[in-house]
Amino acid sequence: MERFDVIVVGAGPAGATAGRALAQAGLNVLVVERAATPGAKNVSGGLLYSRAVAEVYPEFWKHAPIERAIAAHQIVMLGEHTSTALDFRSAQAATPPFNAFSVLRAKLDPWLATQAEEAGASLISGVNVDALLVENGRVVGIQAGPDQIGADVVVVAEGTAGLLLKQAGLRGPHNPHDVSLGVKEVIALPPDVIEERFQCDAETGAAYTLVGSTGGVEGGGFIYTNKASLSVGVVVKIDSLYASGRHPHEILDAFKAHPLVQRLVRGGEVVEYSAQTVHRGGFHLATQLVGDGYVVAGSAARLLVNNVLTLRGMDFAITSAVEAAQAILQARFAGSYTAATLGNYVERLKATSIYQDWRTFKDAYGLMENPRLFSLYPDLAGEVLERLLTADTKPGSKALGALSEALKGKASWLTLSQDMLQIARGMVL
Ligand SMILES: Cc1cc2nc3c(=O)[nH]c(=O)nc-3n(C[C@H](O)[C@H](O)[C@H](O)COP(=O)(O)OP(=O)(O)OC[C@H]3O[C@@H](n4cnc5c(N)ncnc54)[C@H](O)[C@@H]3O)c2cc1C
């Protein structure tokens, strides 16, 4: 059987980064990717939060195929015919060390894979790993078609589905309750139109996080500016989508038909459509990260922070891959790759800021369960502002009176207070 020191399954951000770090340390590394080229099958909304990534790939923005530095972030509630927005702009976010970049995975993933190859890792693309080879409860390599390839340790970086782990009996099945489906279009628009519409310049861009207009299905939408296109999509809870009886593309079409979204995307040409599952980001979904002969990194380990305002999976994948690689090097030094010697990965990961952010926002998960957040409140916000901003011929009222009027027949004050407390627990306190 052919043998490597390490086999990495998957050349997404986690796999490519683990491959690079281990090859840099002089190990004989094989990275196996099922897509014809890395990134060809991968979907992200497309915001790469840059601070943690820059610790691994210093000043990557000078070399990597990034689209725009995100200097404006709009948080928008979409009512049926209203939109209520918080418009945040930061000149600092457009200068090093930046905050986030829009990226397209079809470009970013090949770049990451090249970094691994340049460090000395061998990459084979277009090869599906069919199974992990397990002997006496220990992972000893992979099966890919007729080939069995052995390794001292396997880095499982196969993304959300985690099929290999499940098939090897190392992980239980997903609960559909914990998984969302993301559907995304890339819509081509000339750069000058993007810059005028999103009030940015040639280098900078804007991100919109939108709540509402998903037909009552729990989830949210996003619009990110690329150089010459927009990434537009919705991420909705799978069980809620199923219960609605609607198709994912119908939800996306309805979202795009909202007057605000329509204004931003009009005249554009859809050049790409993709869909992928993604974990909902709950801290309680943390799963087993190591076992005898293997470590799990990135989305395969359900490492994703979603606090409603930001969705961070790519930087978490990259950070976890580095910590996994360091733990492997320590285990190598100790001379064995057991769950105990590799266990250092868990401690290392817990010490990272992104893991701590994950824990900090653990109560945000519950917010995504509350259907009123996605239908009632975006409408309510619009209605209250409409009442306050409309100079009517009838006498008006202050904000509380306007809210009381808008609430009538829709929710009680008690429900409203409980929901505000839930939002405070998730995001504020
Ligand atoms: C709609 C949507 C929007 C998102 N938006 C954002 C965002 O804006 N910002 C952000 O940071 N994160 C975002 N995420 C999350 C982010 O995409 C993931 O967290 C990130 O891709 C995880 O990286 P990874 O390397 O762990 O897994 P992946 O990127 O999924 O990579 C796994 C790789 O393994 C390969 N693979 C799988 N199985 C096999 C096999 N059996 N054999 C060989 N290869 C295999 C796959 O082809 C793939 O290349 C979003 C996700 C979705 C779905």
Coordinates of C-alpha atoms and ligand atoms in Angstrom, one line a residue:
M1 CA 0.0 0.0 0.0
E2 CA 1.3 3.5 -0.9
R3 CA 1.9 5.5 2.3
F4 CA 2.1 9.1 3.4
D5 CA 2.8 10.7 6.7
V6 CA -0.5 12.5 6.4
I7 CA -3.5 12.3 4.1
V8 CA -5.9 15.3 4.0
V9 CA -9.4 14.7 2.7
G10 CA -10.7 17.9 1.0
A11 CA -9.0 20.9 -0.4
G12 CA -11.3 23.6 0.9
P13 CA -9.9 26.3 3.3
A14 CA -9.4 23.7 6.1
G15 CA -7.8 21.0 4.0
A16 CA -5.5 23.2 1.9
T17 CA -4.3 25.0 5.0
A18 CA -3.6 21.8 7.0
G19 CA -1.8 20.4 3.9
R20 CA 0.3 23.6 3.7
A21 CA 1.2 23.7 7.4
L22 CA 2.2 20.1 7.5
A23 CA 4.2 20.2 4.3
Q24 CA 6.0 23.3 5.5
A25 CA 7.1 21.2 8.6
G26 CA 8.6 18.7 6.2
L27 CA 6.0 15.9 6.3
N28 CA 5.0 13.9 3.3
V29 CA 1.5 15.1 2.7
L30 CA -1.2 14.0 0.2
V31 CA -4.3 16.2 -0.2
V32 CA -7.2 14.5 -2.0
E33 CA -10.0 16.7 -3.5
R34 CA -13.1 15.2 -5.3
A35 CA -13.8 18.3 -7.5
A36 CA -12.0 18.5 -10.8
T37 CA -10.3 21.7 -9.4
P38 CA -10.4 22.9 -5.8
G39 CA -13.4 25.2 -5.2
A40 CA -15.3 24.1 -8.2
K41 CA -18.1 22.6 -6.0
N42 CA -17.7 24.9 -3.0
V43 CA -20.2 27.6 -1.9
S44 CA -19.8 30.5 0.5
G45 CA -21.7 33.7 0.7
G46 CA -18.3 35.0 0.3
L47 CA -17.1 37.2 3.2
L48 CA -13.6 36.1 4.3
Y49 CA -13.0 37.7 7.7
S50 CA -9.3 38.6 7.4
R51 CA -7.7 39.1 10.8
A52 CA -7.3 35.4 11.8
V53 CA -6.5 34.5 8.2
A54 CA -3.7 37.1 8.0
E55 CA -2.0 35.3 10.9
V56 CA -1.7 32.2 8.7
Y57 CA -1.3 33.9 5.3
P58 CA 0.4 37.2 6.1
E59 CA -0.9 40.1 4.0
F60 CA -2.7 37.6 1.8
W61 CA -4.7 40.4 0.2
K62 CA -1.6 41.3 -1.8
H63 CA -1.4 37.9 -3.5
A64 CA -4.8 36.1 -3.0
P65 CA -7.7 36.5 -5.5
I66 CA -9.8 38.7 -3.2
E67 CA -12.6 40.8 -4.7
R68 CA -13.2 43.9 -2.6
A69 CA -12.3 45.1 0.9
I70 CA -15.6 45.4 2.8
A71 CA -15.9 48.9 4.1
A72 CA -19.6 49.1 4.5
H73 CA -22.0 46.7 6.2
Q74 CA -25.8 47.2 6.1
I75 CA -28.0 45.3 8.5
V76 CA -31.5 45.4 6.9
M77 CA -34.9 44.2 8.0
L78 CA -37.1 43.6 5.0
G79 CA -40.9 44.1 5.6
E80 CA -43.4 43.3 2.8
H81 CA -43.0 46.7 1.3
T82 CA -40.5 48.4 3.6
S83 CA -36.8 48.1 4.5
T84 CA -35.3 49.3 7.7
A85 CA -31.5 49.5 7.8
L86 CA -28.5 50.1 10.0
D87 CA -25.8 51.4 7.7
F88 CA -22.3 51.0 9.1
R89 CA -19.3 52.4 7.3
S90 CA -15.7 52.3 8.3
A91 CA -12.7 53.9 6.5
Q92 CA -10.4 51.7 8.7
A93 CA -11.9 48.5 7.3
A94 CA -10.5 49.5 3.9
T95 CA -6.9 49.6 5.2
P96 CA -4.7 46.9 6.6
P97 CA -5.4 44.8 8.6
F98 CA -8.8 45.2 7.1
N99 CA -11.9 43.3 8.4
A100 CA -13.3 41.2 5.6
F101 CA -13.0 40.7 1.9
S102 CA -15.5 39.4 -0.6
V103 CA -14.2 36.3 -2.3
L104 CA -15.3 33.8 -4.9
R105 CA -14.5 30.3 -3.9
A106 CA -13.8 29.2 -7.5
K107 CA -10.8 31.6 -7.4
L108 CA -9.9 31.5 -3.7
D109 CA -9.7 27.7 -3.2
P110 CA -7.3 27.1 -6.1
W111 CA -5.1 29.8 -4.7
L112 CA -5.1 28.1 -1.2
A113 CA -4.4 24.7 -2.8
T114 CA -1.5 26.2 -4.7
Q115 CA 0.0 27.4 -1.3
A116 CA -0.2 23.8 -0.1
E117 CA 1.5 22.5 -3.2
E118 CA 4.2 25.2 -3.1
A119 CA 4.9 24.1 0.5
G120 CA 5.5 20.6 -0.8
A121 CA 2.1 18.9 -0.4
S122 CA 1.0 16.6 -3.2
L123 CA -2.5 17.4 -4.4
I124 CA -4.8 15.1 -6.4
S125 CA -8.0 16.6 -7.7
G126 CA -11.0 14.8 -9.3
V127 CA -10.7 11.9 -6.9
N128 CA -13.4 11.1 -4.4
V129 CA -12.4 9.5 -1.2
D130 CA -14.9 6.7 -0.8
A131 CA -14.1 5.6 2.7
L132 CA -11.7 6.0 5.6
L133 CA -9.8 2.8 6.3
V134 CA -10.4 1.8 9.9
E135 CA -8.5 -1.1 11.6
N136 CA -9.4 -1.9 15.2
G137 CA -11.1 1.5 15.7
R138 CA -8.1 3.3 14.3
V139 CA -8.1 5.3 11.0
V140 CA -5.1 4.0 9.0
G141 CA -5.7 5.6 5.6
I142 CA -8.3 6.1 2.8
Q143 CA -10.0 4.1 0.1
A144 CA -10.4 6.0 -3.2
G145 CA -11.8 3.8 -6.0
P146 CA -9.6 0.7 -6.2
D147 CA -6.7 2.4 -4.4
Q148 CA -6.0 2.1 -0.7
I149 CA -3.5 4.6 0.6
G150 CA -2.1 4.5 4.1
A151 CA -1.1 7.3 6.4
D152 CA 0.0 7.8 10.0
V153 CA -2.8 10.3 10.4
V154 CA -5.7 11.5 8.3
V155 CA -7.0 15.1 8.4
V156 CA -10.8 14.9 7.7
A157 CA -11.6 18.3 6.1
E158 CA -14.5 17.1 3.9
G159 CA -16.9 19.9 4.8
T160 CA -20.4 20.0 6.3
A161 CA -21.8 16.7 5.2
G162 CA -19.3 14.7 7.1
L163 CA -20.2 11.6 5.1
L164 CA -16.9 9.8 5.6
L165 CA -17.0 10.1 9.4
K166 CA -20.6 8.9 9.5
Q167 CA -19.9 6.0 7.2
A168 CA -16.9 4.9 9.4
G169 CA -19.1 5.0 12.4
L170 CA -17.1 7.9 14.0
R171 CA -20.1 10.3 13.9
G172 CA -23.9 10.1 14.2
P173 CA -26.2 11.5 11.5
H174 CA -27.0 15.2 11.3
N175 CA -30.2 16.5 12.8
P176 CA -31.9 18.4 10.0
H177 CA -32.9 20.9 12.7
D178 CA -29.2 22.0 12.9
V179 CA -28.5 22.4 9.2
S180 CA -29.5 25.2 6.8
L181 CA -29.5 25.2 3.0
G182 CA -27.8 28.1 1.3
V183 CA -28.7 29.0 -2.3
K184 CA -26.7 31.6 -4.1
E185 CA -26.5 33.4 -7.4
V186 CA -23.6 35.3 -8.7
I187 CA -25.0 38.2 -10.7
A188 CA -22.7 40.0 -13.1
L189 CA -22.9 43.8 -13.2
P190 CA -20.3 46.3 -14.5
P191 CA -18.0 47.6 -11.7
D192 CA -19.0 51.2 -12.1
V193 CA -22.7 50.3 -11.6
I194 CA -21.7 48.4 -8.5
E195 CA -19.7 51.3 -7.2
E196 CA -22.5 53.8 -7.8
R197 CA -25.3 51.5 -6.4
F198 CA -23.3 50.5 -3.3
Q199 CA -21.5 53.8 -2.7
C200 CA -18.0 52.3 -2.9
D201 CA -14.9 52.8 -4.9
A202 CA -12.9 50.5 -7.2
E203 CA -11.2 48.7 -4.2
T204 CA -13.9 48.7 -1.6
G205 CA -17.3 47.1 -1.4
A206 CA -20.3 46.6 0.7
A207 CA -22.1 43.7 2.5
Y208 CA -25.8 43.5 3.2
T209 CA -27.1 41.1 5.8
L210 CA -30.9 41.0 5.4
V211 CA -33.6 39.5 7.6
G212 CA -37.2 39.0 6.2
S213 CA -38.6 38.4 2.8
T214 CA -37.9 34.7 3.0
G215 CA -41.6 33.9 2.9
G216 CA -41.7 33.3 6.7
V217 CA -39.0 30.5 6.4
E218 CA -36.5 31.0 9.1
G219 CA -33.2 32.3 7.7
G220 CA -31.8 35.3 6.1
G221 CA -30.3 36.8 3.0
F222 CA -27.1 38.3 1.9
I223 CA -25.7 40.6 -0.9
Y224 CA -22.0 41.0 -1.2
T225 CA -20.2 43.1 -3.8
N226 CA -17.5 41.5 -5.9
K227 CA -15.4 43.3 -8.5
A228 CA -17.8 42.8 -11.4
S229 CA -20.6 40.8 -9.8
L230 CA -22.8 40.5 -6.7
S231 CA -23.1 37.4 -4.6
V232 CA -26.8 37.2 -3.7
G233 CA -28.4 34.4 -1.6
V234 CA -30.5 33.1 1.2
V235 CA -29.6 30.7 3.9
V236 CA -32.7 29.0 5.4
K237 CA -33.3 26.3 8.0
I238 CA -33.8 23.0 6.2
D239 CA -36.7 21.8 8.4
S240 CA -38.5 25.2 8.1
L241 CA -38.0 25.1 4.3
Y242 CA -39.4 21.6 4.2
A243 CA -42.4 22.5 6.3
S244 CA -43.1 25.5 4.0
G245 CA -43.4 23.2 1.0
R246 CA -41.5 25.7 -1.1
H247 CA -38.5 25.1 -3.3
P248 CA -35.2 26.9 -2.4
H249 CA -35.1 28.8 -5.7
E250 CA -38.6 30.1 -5.0
I251 CA -37.4 31.6 -1.7
L252 CA -34.5 33.2 -3.5
D253 CA -36.7 34.5 -6.2
A254 CA -39.1 36.0 -3.7
F255 CA -36.1 37.6 -1.8
K256 CA -34.8 39.0 -5.1
A257 CA -38.3 40.4 -5.8
H258 CA -38.3 42.6 -2.7
P259 CA -38.1 46.3 -3.9
L260 CA -34.8 47.0 -2.1
V261 CA -33.1 43.9 -3.4
Q262 CA -34.6 44.4 -6.8
R263 CA -33.1 47.9 -6.9
L264 CA -29.6 46.6 -6.1
V265 CA -29.6 43.6 -8.5
R266 CA -31.6 45.0 -11.4
G267 CA -30.1 44.7 -14.9
G268 CA -27.6 42.0 -13.7
E269 CA -27.1 38.7 -15.4
V270 CA -27.1 35.5 -13.4
V271 CA -23.8 33.8 -14.3
E272 CA -23.7 31.1 -11.5
Y273 CA -26.2 29.3 -9.4
S274 CA -25.2 27.0 -6.5
A275 CA -26.6 25.4 -3.4
Q276 CA -24.9 23.8 -0.3
T277 CA -25.8 22.9 3.2
V278 CA -24.2 24.6 6.1
H279 CA -24.4 24.0 9.8
R280 CA -26.4 26.6 11.8
G281 CA -23.4 27.4 13.9
G282 CA -24.5 26.4 17.3
F283 CA -21.8 26.1 19.9
H284 CA -23.7 23.1 21.3
L285 CA -23.1 21.3 18.0
A286 CA -19.4 21.1 18.8
T287 CA -18.3 17.6 18.0
Q288 CA -15.5 15.1 18.4
L289 CA -12.3 16.6 16.9
V290 CA -9.9 13.7 17.3
G291 CA -9.7 10.0 17.4
D292 CA -7.1 7.3 17.0
G293 CA -5.3 8.2 13.7
Y294 CA -7.5 11.2 12.7
V295 CA -8.4 14.8 13.3
V296 CA -11.4 16.7 12.0
A297 CA -11.0 20.4 10.8
G298 CA -13.3 23.1 9.5
S299 CA -17.0 22.5 8.6
A300 CA -16.6 18.7 9.0
A301 CA -16.2 19.5 12.7
R302 CA -19.2 21.9 12.6
L303 CA -16.9 24.8 13.3
L304 CA -19.0 27.8 12.3
V305 CA -19.9 31.0 14.1
N306 CA -23.3 32.5 13.2
N307 CA -24.4 35.4 15.3
V308 CA -26.9 36.7 12.8
L309 CA -24.7 39.7 11.9
T310 CA -21.7 37.7 10.8
L311 CA -21.3 34.2 9.4
R312 CA -17.7 33.0 9.9
G313 CA -16.8 29.5 8.5
M314 CA -13.8 30.1 6.3
D315 CA -11.6 31.8 8.9
F316 CA -12.7 29.2 11.4
A317 CA -11.7 26.4 9.0
I318 CA -8.3 28.0 8.4
T319 CA -7.7 28.5 12.1
S320 CA -8.8 25.0 13.1
A321 CA -6.5 23.5 10.3
V322 CA -3.5 25.3 11.7
E323 CA -4.2 24.1 15.2
A324 CA -4.9 20.6 14.0
A325 CA -1.6 20.6 12.1
Q326 CA 0.3 21.8 15.2
A327 CA -1.2 19.0 17.3
I328 CA -0.2 16.5 14.6
L329 CA 3.4 17.7 14.8
Q330 CA 3.3 17.4 18.6
A331 CA 1.9 13.9 18.3
R332 CA 4.6 13.0 15.8
F333 CA 7.2 14.2 18.3
A334 CA 5.6 12.0 20.9
G335 CA 5.8 9.1 18.4
S336 CA 2.1 8.1 18.2
Y337 CA -1.1 9.4 16.8
T338 CA -3.7 8.3 19.3
A339 CA -6.8 10.2 20.4
A340 CA -4.8 11.1 23.5
T341 CA -1.6 12.4 21.8
L342 CA -3.7 14.3 19.2
G343 CA -6.0 15.7 21.9
N344 CA -3.8 18.7 22.2
Y345 CA -5.7 20.0 19.1
V346 CA -8.8 20.5 21.3
E347 CA -7.0 22.6 23.9
R348 CA -5.2 24.7 21.2
L349 CA -8.5 25.4 19.4
K350 CA -10.2 26.4 22.6
A351 CA -7.5 29.0 23.2
T352 CA -8.3 30.7 19.8
S353 CA -10.3 33.9 19.7
I354 CA -12.7 32.5 17.1
Y355 CA -13.6 29.5 19.3
Q356 CA -14.2 32.0 22.2
D357 CA -16.4 34.1 19.9
W358 CA -18.3 30.9 19.1
R359 CA -19.0 30.4 22.8
T360 CA -19.8 34.1 23.4
F361 CA -22.6 34.1 20.9
K362 CA -23.9 30.6 21.8
D363 CA -27.4 32.0 22.6
A364 CA -27.7 33.6 19.1
Y365 CA -28.6 30.1 17.9
G366 CA -32.0 30.3 19.6
L367 CA -32.8 33.5 17.7
M368 CA -32.8 31.6 14.5
E369 CA -35.6 29.5 15.9
N370 CA -38.0 32.4 16.4
P371 CA -40.2 32.8 13.4
R372 CA -41.3 36.3 14.4
L373 CA -37.8 37.5 13.8
F374 CA -38.2 36.7 10.1
S375 CA -41.7 37.9 9.4
L376 CA -43.4 40.0 12.1
Y377 CA -40.5 42.2 13.3
P378 CA -39.2 43.4 9.9
D379 CA -42.8 44.4 9.1
L380 CA -43.3 46.0 12.5
A381 CA -40.1 48.0 12.2
G382 CA -41.2 49.4 8.9
E383 CA -44.7 50.1 10.1
V384 CA -43.6 52.0 13.2
L385 CA -41.2 54.1 11.1
E386 CA -43.8 54.7 8.5
R387 CA -46.2 56.0 11.1
L388 CA -43.5 58.3 12.6
L389 CA -42.2 59.6 9.3
T390 CA -45.5 60.2 7.6
A391 CA -46.9 63.7 8.0
D392 CA -50.6 62.6 8.0
T393 CA -53.7 64.8 8.0
K394 CA -54.8 62.8 11.2
P395 CA -52.9 63.4 14.5
G396 CA -50.0 61.0 15.0
S397 CA -48.4 59.5 18.1
K398 CA -45.0 59.0 19.7
A399 CA -43.0 55.8 19.0
L400 CA -44.7 53.8 21.8
G401 CA -48.2 54.7 20.5
A402 CA -47.1 53.8 16.9
L403 CA -45.7 50.5 18.1
S404 CA -48.9 49.7 20.0
E405 CA -51.0 50.4 16.9
A406 CA -48.7 48.3 14.7
L407 CA -48.7 45.4 17.2
K408 CA -52.5 45.2 17.3
G409 CA -53.8 41.7 16.4
K410 CA -50.2 40.5 15.7
A411 CA -48.5 39.9 19.0
S412 CA -49.0 40.7 22.7
W413 CA -46.7 43.0 24.7
L414 CA -45.7 39.9 26.7
T415 CA -44.5 38.1 23.5
L416 CA -42.7 41.2 22.4
S417 CA -40.9 41.6 25.7
Q418 CA -39.9 37.9 25.8
D419 CA -38.5 38.2 22.2
M420 CA -36.6 41.3 23.1
L421 CA -35.1 39.5 26.1
Q422 CA -34.1 36.6 23.7
I423 CA -32.5 39.1 21.3
A424 CA -30.7 40.7 24.3
R425 CA -29.4 37.3 25.5
G426 CA -28.2 36.3 22.1
M427 CA -26.6 39.6 21.0
V428 CA -26.3 42.1 23.8
L429 CA -25.9 40.7 27.4
Ligands
LIG1 C1 -24.5 29.7 1.4 C2 -23.3 29.7 2.3 C3 -22.8 30.9 2.6 C4 -21.7 31.0 3.4 N1 -21.2 32.2 3.7 C5 -20.0 32.3 4.4 C6 -19.3 33.6 4.5 O1 -19.8 34.6 4.0 N2 -18.2 33.6 5.2 C7 -17.6 32.5 5.8 O2 -16.6 32.6 6.4 N3 -18.2 31.3 5.6 C8 -19.4 31.2 4.9 N4 -19.9 30.0 4.8 C9 -19.3 28.8 5.4 C10 -18.1 28.3 4.7 O3 -18.4 28.1 3.3 C11 -17.6 27.1 5.3 O4 -17.5 27.2 6.7 C12 -16.2 26.7 4.8 O5 -16.2 26.5 3.4 C13 -15.6 25.5 5.5 O6 -14.4 25.1 4.9 P1 -13.9 23.6 4.9 O7 -12.6 23.6 4.2 O8 -14.1 23.1 6.3 O9 -15.0 22.9 4.0 P2 -15.4 23.0 2.5 O10 -15.1 24.4 2.1 O11 -16.8 22.5 2.4 O12 -14.4 22.1 1.8 C14 -14.5 20.7 1.8 C15 -13.8 20.1 0.6 O13 -13.7 18.7 0.7 C16 -14.0 18.1 -0.5 N5 -14.6 16.8 -0.3 C17 -15.7 16.5 0.4 N6 -15.9 15.2 0.4 C18 -14.8 14.6 -0.2 C19 -14.4 13.3 -0.5 N7 -15.1 12.3 -0.1 N8 -13.3 13.1 -1.2 C20 -12.5 14.1 -1.6 N9 -12.9 15.4 -1.4 C21 -14.0 15.7 -0.7 C22 -15.0 19.1 -1.1 O14 -15.1 19.0 -2.5 C23 -14.5 20.5 -0.7 O15 -13.5 21.0 -1.6 C24 -21.1 29.8 3.9 C25 -21.6 28.6 3.6 C26 -22.7 28.5 2.7 C27 -23.2 27.2 2.3

